[in-house]
Amino acid sequence: MRNLNNVMKEKIRHILEEALPLVNLDSDFLFAELDSLGVTMIMMTLSDKYGIHLDVADATPRNLRSLDSIVAMVENKIAEKKQ
């Protein structure tokens, strides 16, 4: 499971680096570096890429705190979709 998580993390890192090249994805508090356009870009890009529904309720400091928390949010949404 851990290896799959690393693969997902690297895929999401690559996607977000292309969408937001000026954002430090390794920041200890990524949410603080994002403006509203950055948050919207993350939500829309990941929604489209993974076929999941991410909306304003998902755009929380907790979900966008770090790359790891973004990966966890996407994995949770994928799991919900499969149910």
GROMACS .gro file of C-alpha atoms in nm:
model
   83
    1MET     CA    1   0.000   0.000   0.000
    2ARG     CA    2   0.281   0.239   0.088
    3ASN     CA    3   0.441   0.192  -0.255
    4LEU     CA    4   0.109   0.270  -0.426
    5ASN     CA    5   0.081   0.583  -0.213
    6ASN     CA    6   0.428   0.694  -0.330
    7VAL     CA    7   0.329   0.638  -0.694
    8MET     CA    8   0.012   0.842  -0.646
    9LYS     CA    9   0.209   1.114  -0.465
   10GLU     CA   10   0.458   1.144  -0.749
   11LYS     CA   11   0.179   1.155  -1.011
   12ILE     CA   12  -0.002   1.429  -0.821
   13ARG     CA   13   0.326   1.616  -0.766
   14HIS     CA   14   0.391   1.612  -1.141
   15ILE     CA   15   0.036   1.727  -1.224
   16LEU     CA   16   0.049   2.012  -0.974
   17GLU     CA   17   0.402   2.120  -1.070
   18GLU     CA   18   0.278   2.170  -1.424
   19ALA     CA   19  -0.040   2.351  -1.314
   20LEU     CA   20   0.127   2.566  -1.045
   21PRO     CA   21   0.500   2.593  -1.125
   22LEU     CA   22   0.565   2.873  -0.873
   23VAL     CA   23   0.416   2.694  -0.572
   24ASN     CA   24   0.650   2.508  -0.334
   25LEU     CA   25   0.476   2.170  -0.303
   26ASP     CA   26   0.717   2.071  -0.024
   27SER     CA   27   0.604   2.355   0.201
   28ASP     CA   28   0.520   2.268   0.560
   29PHE     CA   29   0.194   2.460   0.519
   30LEU     CA   30   0.112   2.456   0.151
   31PHE     CA   31  -0.231   2.615   0.200
   32ALA     CA   32  -0.066   2.939   0.317
   33GLU     CA   33   0.114   2.969  -0.018
   34LEU     CA   34  -0.203   2.936  -0.222
   35ASP     CA   35  -0.430   3.215  -0.336
   36SER     CA   36  -0.788   3.148  -0.443
   37LEU     CA   37  -0.680   3.083  -0.802
   38GLY     CA   38  -0.423   2.826  -0.683
   39VAL     CA   39  -0.681   2.646  -0.470
   40THR     CA   40  -0.928   2.646  -0.761
   41MET     CA   41  -0.659   2.519  -0.999
   42ILE     CA   42  -0.572   2.229  -0.767
   43MET     CA   43  -0.935   2.130  -0.720
   44MET     CA   44  -1.027   2.152  -1.089
   45THR     CA   45  -0.710   1.982  -1.214
   46LEU     CA   46  -0.737   1.686  -0.977
   47SER     CA   47  -1.114   1.654  -1.032
   48ASP     CA   48  -1.059   1.631  -1.407
   49LYS     CA   49  -0.755   1.404  -1.389
   50TYR     CA   50  -0.907   1.149  -1.150
   51GLY     CA   51  -1.275   1.179  -1.242
   52ILE     CA   52  -1.371   1.272  -0.887
   53HIS     CA   53  -1.588   1.548  -0.747
   54LEU     CA   54  -1.393   1.806  -0.547
   55ASP     CA   55  -1.581   2.117  -0.445
   56VAL     CA   56  -1.551   2.415  -0.217
   57ALA     CA   57  -1.623   2.201   0.091
   58ASP     CA   58  -1.306   2.001   0.013
   59ALA     CA   59  -1.088   2.313  -0.021
   60THR     CA   60  -0.995   2.329   0.347
   61PRO     CA   61  -0.661   2.411   0.510
   62ARG     CA   62  -0.657   2.053   0.641
   63ASN     CA   63  -0.698   1.897   0.295
   64LEU     CA   64  -0.453   2.138   0.133
   65ARG     CA   65  -0.199   2.152   0.416
   66SER     CA   66   0.064   1.951   0.228
   67LEU     CA   67   0.117   1.731  -0.073
   68ASP     CA   68   0.050   1.429   0.152
   69SER     CA   69  -0.287   1.568   0.263
   70ILE     CA   70  -0.382   1.640  -0.099
   71VAL     CA   71  -0.293   1.280  -0.192
   72ALA     CA   72  -0.504   1.152   0.099
   73MET     CA   73  -0.800   1.366  -0.012
   74VAL     CA   74  -0.777   1.233  -0.369
   75GLU     CA   75  -0.742   0.872  -0.250
   76ASN     CA   76  -1.046   0.913  -0.023
   77LYS     CA   77  -1.255   1.058  -0.307
   78ILE     CA   78  -1.150   0.773  -0.539
   79ALA     CA   79  -1.246   0.518  -0.270
   80GLU     CA   80  -1.585   0.690  -0.217
   81LYS     CA   81  -1.648   0.684  -0.592
   82LYS     CA   82  -1.588   0.306  -0.604
   83GLN     CA   83  -1.848   0.239  -0.334
   0.00000   0.00000   0.00000
